[in-house]
CSV table of C-alpha atoms in Angstrom, one decimal:
chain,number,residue,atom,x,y,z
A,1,UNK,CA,167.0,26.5,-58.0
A,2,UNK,CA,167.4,29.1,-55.2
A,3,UNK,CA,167.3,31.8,-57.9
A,4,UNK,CA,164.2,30.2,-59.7
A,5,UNK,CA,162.5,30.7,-56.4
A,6,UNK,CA,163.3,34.1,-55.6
A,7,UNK,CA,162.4,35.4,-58.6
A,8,UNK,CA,159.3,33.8,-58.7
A,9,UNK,CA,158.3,35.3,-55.4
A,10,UNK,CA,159.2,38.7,-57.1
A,11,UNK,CA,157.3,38.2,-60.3
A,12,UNK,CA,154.3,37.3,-57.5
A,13,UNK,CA,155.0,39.9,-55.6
A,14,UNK,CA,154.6,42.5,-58.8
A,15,UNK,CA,151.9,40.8,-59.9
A,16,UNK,CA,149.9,41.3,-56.1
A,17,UNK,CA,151.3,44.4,-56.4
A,18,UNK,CA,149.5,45.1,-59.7
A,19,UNK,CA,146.5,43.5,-58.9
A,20,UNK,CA,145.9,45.5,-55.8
A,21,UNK,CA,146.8,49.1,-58.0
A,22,UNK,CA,144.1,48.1,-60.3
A,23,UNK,CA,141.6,47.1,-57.7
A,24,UNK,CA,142.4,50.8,-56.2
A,25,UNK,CA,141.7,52.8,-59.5
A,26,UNK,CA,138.8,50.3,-60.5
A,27,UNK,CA,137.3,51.0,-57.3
A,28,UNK,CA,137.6,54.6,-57.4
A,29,UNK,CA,136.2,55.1,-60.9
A,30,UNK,CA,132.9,53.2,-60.0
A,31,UNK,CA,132.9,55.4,-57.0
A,32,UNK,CA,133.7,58.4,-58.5
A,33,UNK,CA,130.6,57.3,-61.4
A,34,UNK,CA,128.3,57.0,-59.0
A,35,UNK,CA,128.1,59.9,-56.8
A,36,UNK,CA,128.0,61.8,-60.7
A,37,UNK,CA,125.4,59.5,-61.2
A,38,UNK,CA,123.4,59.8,-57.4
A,39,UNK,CA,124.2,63.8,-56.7
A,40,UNK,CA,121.3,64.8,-59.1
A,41,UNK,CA,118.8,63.1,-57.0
A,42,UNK,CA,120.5,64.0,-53.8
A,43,UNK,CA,120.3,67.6,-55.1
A,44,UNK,CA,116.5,67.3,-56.0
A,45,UNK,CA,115.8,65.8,-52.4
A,46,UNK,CA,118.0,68.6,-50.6
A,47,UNK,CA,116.7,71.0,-52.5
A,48,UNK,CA,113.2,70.3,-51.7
A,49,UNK,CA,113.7,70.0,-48.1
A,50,UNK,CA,115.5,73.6,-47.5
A,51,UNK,CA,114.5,77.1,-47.2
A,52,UNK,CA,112.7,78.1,-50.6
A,53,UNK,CA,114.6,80.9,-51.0
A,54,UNK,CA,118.2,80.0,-50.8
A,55,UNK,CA,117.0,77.3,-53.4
A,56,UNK,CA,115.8,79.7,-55.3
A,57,UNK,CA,118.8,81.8,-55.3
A,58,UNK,CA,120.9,78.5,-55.9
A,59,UNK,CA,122.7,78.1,-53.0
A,60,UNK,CA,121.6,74.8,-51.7
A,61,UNK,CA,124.5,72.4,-53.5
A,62,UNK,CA,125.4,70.0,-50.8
A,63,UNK,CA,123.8,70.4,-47.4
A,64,UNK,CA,120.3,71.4,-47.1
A,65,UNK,CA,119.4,74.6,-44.9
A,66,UNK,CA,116.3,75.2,-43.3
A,67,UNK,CA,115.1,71.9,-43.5
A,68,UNK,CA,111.3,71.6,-43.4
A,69,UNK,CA,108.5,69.3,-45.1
A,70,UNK,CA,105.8,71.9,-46.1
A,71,UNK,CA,106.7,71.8,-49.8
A,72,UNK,CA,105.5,67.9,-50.0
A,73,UNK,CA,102.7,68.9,-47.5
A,74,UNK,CA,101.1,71.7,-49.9
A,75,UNK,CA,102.0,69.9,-53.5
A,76,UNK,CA,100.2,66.7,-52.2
A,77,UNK,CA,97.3,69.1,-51.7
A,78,UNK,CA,97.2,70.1,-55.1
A,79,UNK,CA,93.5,69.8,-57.1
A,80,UNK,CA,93.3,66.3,-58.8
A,81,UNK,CA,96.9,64.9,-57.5
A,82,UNK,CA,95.1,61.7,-55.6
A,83,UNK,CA,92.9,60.9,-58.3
A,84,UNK,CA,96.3,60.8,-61.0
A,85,UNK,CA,97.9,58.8,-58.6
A,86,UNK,CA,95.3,56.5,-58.4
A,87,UNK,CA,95.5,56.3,-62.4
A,88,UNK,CA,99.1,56.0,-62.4
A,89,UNK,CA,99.3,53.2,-60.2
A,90,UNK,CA,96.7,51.8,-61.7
A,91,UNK,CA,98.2,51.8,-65.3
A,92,UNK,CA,101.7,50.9,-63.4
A,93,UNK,CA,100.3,47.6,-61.9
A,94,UNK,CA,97.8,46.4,-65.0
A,95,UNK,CA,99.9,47.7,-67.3
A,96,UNK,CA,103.2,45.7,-66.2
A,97,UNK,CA,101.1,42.4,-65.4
A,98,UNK,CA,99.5,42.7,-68.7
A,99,UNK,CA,103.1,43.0,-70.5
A,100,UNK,CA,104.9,40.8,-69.0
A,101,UNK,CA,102.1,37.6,-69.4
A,102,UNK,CA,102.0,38.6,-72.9
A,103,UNK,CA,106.2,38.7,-73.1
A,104,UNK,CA,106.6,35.2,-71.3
A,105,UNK,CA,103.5,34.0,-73.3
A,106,UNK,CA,104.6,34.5,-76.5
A,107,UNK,CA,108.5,34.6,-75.9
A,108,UNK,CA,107.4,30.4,-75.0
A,109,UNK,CA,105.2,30.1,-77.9
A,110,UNK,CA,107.9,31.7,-80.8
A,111,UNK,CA,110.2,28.7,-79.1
A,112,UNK,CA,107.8,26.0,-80.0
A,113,UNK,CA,108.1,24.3,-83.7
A,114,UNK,CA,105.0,23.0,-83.8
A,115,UNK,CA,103.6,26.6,-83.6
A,116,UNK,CA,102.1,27.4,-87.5
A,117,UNK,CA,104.4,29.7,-89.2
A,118,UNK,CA,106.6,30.0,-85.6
A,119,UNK,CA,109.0,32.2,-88.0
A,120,UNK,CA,107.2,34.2,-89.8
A,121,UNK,CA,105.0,35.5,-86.9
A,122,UNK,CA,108.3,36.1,-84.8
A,123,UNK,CA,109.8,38.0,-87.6
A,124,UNK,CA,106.6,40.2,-88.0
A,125,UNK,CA,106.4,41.0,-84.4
A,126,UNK,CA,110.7,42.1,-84.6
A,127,UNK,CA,109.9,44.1,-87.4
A,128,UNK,CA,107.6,46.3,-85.2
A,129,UNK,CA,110.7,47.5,-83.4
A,130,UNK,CA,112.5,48.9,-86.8
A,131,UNK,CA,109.3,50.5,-88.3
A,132,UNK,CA,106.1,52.2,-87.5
A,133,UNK,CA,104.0,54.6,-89.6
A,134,UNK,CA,103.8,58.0,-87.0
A,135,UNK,CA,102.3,59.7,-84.4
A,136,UNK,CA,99.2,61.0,-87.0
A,137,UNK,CA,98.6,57.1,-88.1
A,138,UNK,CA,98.7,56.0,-84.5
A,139,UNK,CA,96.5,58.8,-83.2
A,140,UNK,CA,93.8,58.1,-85.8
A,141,UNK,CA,94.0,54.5,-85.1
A,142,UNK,CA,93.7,54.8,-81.5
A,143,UNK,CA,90.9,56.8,-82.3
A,144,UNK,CA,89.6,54.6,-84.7
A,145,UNK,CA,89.6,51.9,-82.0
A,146,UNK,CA,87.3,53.9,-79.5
A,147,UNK,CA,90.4,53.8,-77.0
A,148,UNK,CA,90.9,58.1,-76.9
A,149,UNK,CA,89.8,59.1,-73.9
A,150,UNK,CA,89.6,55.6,-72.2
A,151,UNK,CA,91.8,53.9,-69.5
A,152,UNK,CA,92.9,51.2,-71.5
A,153,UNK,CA,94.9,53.6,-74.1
A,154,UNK,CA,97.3,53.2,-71.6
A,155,UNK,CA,97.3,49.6,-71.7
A,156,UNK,CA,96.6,48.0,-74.5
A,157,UNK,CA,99.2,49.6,-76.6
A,158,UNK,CA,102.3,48.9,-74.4
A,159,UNK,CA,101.0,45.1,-73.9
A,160,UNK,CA,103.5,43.5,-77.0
A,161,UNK,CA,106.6,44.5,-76.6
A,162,UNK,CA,109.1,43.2,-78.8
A,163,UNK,CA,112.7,43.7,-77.1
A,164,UNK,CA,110.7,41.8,-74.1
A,165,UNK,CA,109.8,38.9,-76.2
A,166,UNK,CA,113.3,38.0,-77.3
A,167,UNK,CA,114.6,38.6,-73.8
A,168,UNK,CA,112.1,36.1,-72.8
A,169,UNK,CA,112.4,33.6,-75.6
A,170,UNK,CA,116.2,33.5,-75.4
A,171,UNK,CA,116.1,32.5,-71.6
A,172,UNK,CA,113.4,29.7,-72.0
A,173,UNK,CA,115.8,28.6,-75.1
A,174,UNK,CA,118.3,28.0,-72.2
A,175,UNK,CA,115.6,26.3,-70.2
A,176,UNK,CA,116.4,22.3,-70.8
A,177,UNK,CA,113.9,21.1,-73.1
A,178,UNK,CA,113.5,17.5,-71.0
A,179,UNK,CA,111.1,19.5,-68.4
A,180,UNK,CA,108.5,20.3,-71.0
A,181,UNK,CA,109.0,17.0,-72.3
A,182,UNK,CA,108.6,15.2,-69.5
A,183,UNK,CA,105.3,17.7,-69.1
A,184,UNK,CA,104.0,16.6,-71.9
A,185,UNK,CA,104.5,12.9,-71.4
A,186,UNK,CA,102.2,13.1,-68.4
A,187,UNK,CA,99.5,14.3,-70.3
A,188,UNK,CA,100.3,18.4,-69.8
A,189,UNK,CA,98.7,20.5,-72.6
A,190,UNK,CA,100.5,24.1,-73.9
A,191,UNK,CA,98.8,25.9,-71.5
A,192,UNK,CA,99.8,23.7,-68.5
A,193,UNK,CA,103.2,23.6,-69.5
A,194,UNK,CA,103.7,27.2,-69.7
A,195,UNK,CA,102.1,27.9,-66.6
A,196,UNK,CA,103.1,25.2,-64.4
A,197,UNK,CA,106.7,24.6,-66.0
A,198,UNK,CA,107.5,27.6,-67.7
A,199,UNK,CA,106.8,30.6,-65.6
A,200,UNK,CA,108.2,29.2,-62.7
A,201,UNK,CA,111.8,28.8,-64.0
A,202,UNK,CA,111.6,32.4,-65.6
A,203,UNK,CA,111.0,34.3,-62.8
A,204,UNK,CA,114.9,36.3,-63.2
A,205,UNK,CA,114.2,37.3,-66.8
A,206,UNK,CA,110.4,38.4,-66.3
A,207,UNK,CA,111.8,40.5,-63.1
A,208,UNK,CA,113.6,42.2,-65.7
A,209,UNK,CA,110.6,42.4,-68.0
A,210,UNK,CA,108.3,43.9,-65.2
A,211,UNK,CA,111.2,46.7,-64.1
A,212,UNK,CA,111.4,47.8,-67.6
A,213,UNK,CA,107.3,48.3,-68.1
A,214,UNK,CA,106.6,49.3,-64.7
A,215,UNK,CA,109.4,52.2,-65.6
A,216,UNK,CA,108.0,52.9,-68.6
A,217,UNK,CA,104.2,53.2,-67.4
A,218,UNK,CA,105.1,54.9,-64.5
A,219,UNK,CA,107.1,58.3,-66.4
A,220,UNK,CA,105.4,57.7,-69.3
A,221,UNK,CA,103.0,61.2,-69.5
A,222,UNK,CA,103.2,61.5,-73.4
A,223,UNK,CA,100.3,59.2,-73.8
A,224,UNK,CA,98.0,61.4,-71.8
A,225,UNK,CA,98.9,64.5,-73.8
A,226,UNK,CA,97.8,62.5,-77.1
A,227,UNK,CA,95.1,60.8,-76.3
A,228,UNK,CA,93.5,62.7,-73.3
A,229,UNK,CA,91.1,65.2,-72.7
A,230,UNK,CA,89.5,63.7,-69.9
A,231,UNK,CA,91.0,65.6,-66.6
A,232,UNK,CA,89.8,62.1,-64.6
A,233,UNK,CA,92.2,60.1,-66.8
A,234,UNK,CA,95.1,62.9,-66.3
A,235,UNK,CA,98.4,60.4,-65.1
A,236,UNK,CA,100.1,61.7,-62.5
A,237,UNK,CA,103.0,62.6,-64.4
A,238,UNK,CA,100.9,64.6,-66.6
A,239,UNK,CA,99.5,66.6,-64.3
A,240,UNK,CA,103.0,67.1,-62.2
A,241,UNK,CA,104.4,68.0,-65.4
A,242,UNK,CA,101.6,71.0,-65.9
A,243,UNK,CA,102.1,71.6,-62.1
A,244,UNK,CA,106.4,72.5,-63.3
A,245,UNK,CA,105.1,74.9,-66.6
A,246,UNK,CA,102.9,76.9,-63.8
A,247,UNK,CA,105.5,76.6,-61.4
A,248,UNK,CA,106.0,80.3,-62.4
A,249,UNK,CA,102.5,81.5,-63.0
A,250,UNK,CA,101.5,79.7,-59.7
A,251,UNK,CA,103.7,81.6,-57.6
A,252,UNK,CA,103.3,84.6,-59.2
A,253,UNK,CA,99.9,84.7,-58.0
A,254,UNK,CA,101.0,84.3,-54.6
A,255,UNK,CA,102.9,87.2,-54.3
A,256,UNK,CA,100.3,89.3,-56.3
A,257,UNK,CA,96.9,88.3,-54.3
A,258,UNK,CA,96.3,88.7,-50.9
A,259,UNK,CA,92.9,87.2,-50.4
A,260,UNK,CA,91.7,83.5,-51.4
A,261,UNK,CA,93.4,81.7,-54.1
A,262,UNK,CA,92.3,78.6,-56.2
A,263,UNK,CA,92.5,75.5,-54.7
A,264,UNK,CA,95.9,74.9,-56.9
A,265,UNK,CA,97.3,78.6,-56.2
A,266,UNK,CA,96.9,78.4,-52.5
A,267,UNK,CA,98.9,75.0,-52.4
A,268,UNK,CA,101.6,77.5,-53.6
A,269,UNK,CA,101.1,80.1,-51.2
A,270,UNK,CA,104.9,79.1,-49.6
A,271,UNK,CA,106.2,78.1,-52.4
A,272,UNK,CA,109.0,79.4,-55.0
A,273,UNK,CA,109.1,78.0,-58.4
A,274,UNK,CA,112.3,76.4,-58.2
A,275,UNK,CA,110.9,74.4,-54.9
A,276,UNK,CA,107.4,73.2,-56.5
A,277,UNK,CA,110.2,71.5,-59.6
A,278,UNK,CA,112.5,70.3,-57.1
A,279,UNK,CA,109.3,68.9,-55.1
A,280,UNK,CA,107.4,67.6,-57.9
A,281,UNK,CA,110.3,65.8,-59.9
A,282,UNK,CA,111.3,63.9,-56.2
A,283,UNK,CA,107.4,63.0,-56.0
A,284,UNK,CA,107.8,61.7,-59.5
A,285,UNK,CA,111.2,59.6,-59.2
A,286,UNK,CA,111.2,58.2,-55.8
A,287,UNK,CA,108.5,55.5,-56.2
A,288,UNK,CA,111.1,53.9,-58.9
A,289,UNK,CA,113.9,54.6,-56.4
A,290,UNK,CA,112.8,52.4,-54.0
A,291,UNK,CA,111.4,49.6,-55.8
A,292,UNK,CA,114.2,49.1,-58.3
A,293,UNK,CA,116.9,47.8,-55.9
A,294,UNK,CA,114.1,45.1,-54.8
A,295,UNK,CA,114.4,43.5,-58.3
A,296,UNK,CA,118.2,44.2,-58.9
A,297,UNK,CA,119.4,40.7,-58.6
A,298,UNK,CA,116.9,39.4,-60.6
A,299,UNK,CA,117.3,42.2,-63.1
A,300,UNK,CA,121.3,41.4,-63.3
A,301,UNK,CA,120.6,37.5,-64.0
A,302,UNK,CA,118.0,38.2,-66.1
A,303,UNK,CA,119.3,40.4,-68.5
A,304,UNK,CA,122.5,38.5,-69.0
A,305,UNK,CA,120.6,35.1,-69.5
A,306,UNK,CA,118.1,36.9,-71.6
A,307,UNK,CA,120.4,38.6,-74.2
A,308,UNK,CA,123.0,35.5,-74.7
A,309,UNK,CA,122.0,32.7,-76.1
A,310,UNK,CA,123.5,29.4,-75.2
């Protein structure tokens, strides 16, 4: 019996033992993953915040030297940078509302058997995901549609998204059926049930649904180039990414003018071209930065619920 015991407090003992080796190397690979994953934006931030020309020269890798602000001070100056940002935002905040009503609308709807042909509509908005007829097709149909050169090219397209809508109609499958029922039984029409019942009890798998649009709408700068002409409709990421294929020409200039620049050149005048990238792309990623670990938990739940069924 004695010998029973000890060598169960042995085999426990290896088995802590193991447990807390495991926890020590688990631990260290996530660690190890994410500083790989977090020193590229920590080398974009120290990089825009030292002296110009030890970035240039590629010596900033860890610490920054000769910190200072004036690169974010002279790109926000640059022509037509407020007004994009006003458009991106813009597009950002309709465009995400916009997709995830339509997800949780229809996600509800494609779970509903008395909906007419409930499969066939479900399997023809799926298919969308698999198959599409090009970029020429698109542009002429865009164009077709009077929506070239107009705001609302960067809504309307991005509003049905189908990976959304089976996120969102697996997680109201799990939703307990009795609660629209019981809806329904006090006299609750579609509309009120997905509204007052509905939304409220998907609010983990449409957090997920709104970081994945408001992501997309905000680095999205493709769309622009297709579609517009229009320097008022210019996104900001558009026009950041014309401001990083001048970076070169712009600071050229500086060094070979003495007098008064362009409004665009002169926002350039301490500038290198490594520092108006490294300046830019911070401009450009931040905003997601800090707005991403706000919806994390409900991003986690979400995304589990959403893409298991039962």
């Amino acid at each position: 019996m004695e010998l029973s015991l000890t060598e169960k407090k042995k085999e426990k003992k290896v088995r802590q033992t193991d447990d807390l080796w495991f926890k020590i190397i688990n631990y260290t690979f996530f660690v190890v993953i994410t500083l790989i994953c977090a020193y590229p934006f920590y080398y974009l931030i120290i990089n825009s915040i030292s002296n110009n020309e030890l970035s240039a020269l590629g010596q900033i890798r860890f610490f920054p030297e000769g910190i200072h602000l004036e690169n974010y001070s002279q790109v926000l100056q640059l022509k037509g940078l407020p007004l994009a940002a006003t458009v991106s935002v813009a597009r950002t905040v309709i465009g995400t509302a916009a997709t995830v009503l339509a997800s949780a609308f229809l996600g509800f709807m494609f779970t509903q058997e008395k909906m007419w042909k409930r499969k066939f509509w479900y399997r023809f908005v799926v298919i969308t995901m698999y198959f599409n007829a090009g970029l020429i097709p698109l542009f002429i149909t865009m164009k077709t549609l009077g929506l070239t050169n107009s705001f609302w090219v960067y809504i309307l397209p991005a509003v049905v998204q189908p990976f959304n809508i089976i996120l969102v109609k697996t997680y109201i499958e799990s939703i307990p059926k009795s609660l629209q029922e019981a809806a329904e039984m006090d006299g609750a029409g579609i509309i009120q049930v997905f509204f007052r019942v509905i939304l409220p009890n998907c609010t983990p798998i449409l957090a997920t649904v709104a970081i994945f649009s408001a992501v997309g709408q905000w680095n999205s700068f493709q769309d622009t180039l297709i579609y517009i002409t229009d320097q008022s409709l210019y996104s900001l990421q558009y026009l950041l990414y014309t401001y990083i294929n001048q970076a070169n020409s712009l600071a050229q200039m500086v060094k070979n003018t003495s007098g008064s620049l362009s409004s665009i050149a002169s926002a350039a005048t301490t500038q290198t071209p490594t520092s108006i990238r490294m300046t830019v792309s911070v401009i450009v990623v931040l905003p997601i930065m800090f707005i991403y670990p706000l919806f994390q938990k409900y991003f986690v739940k979400g995304i589990m619920l959403g893409a298991v069924k039962g």
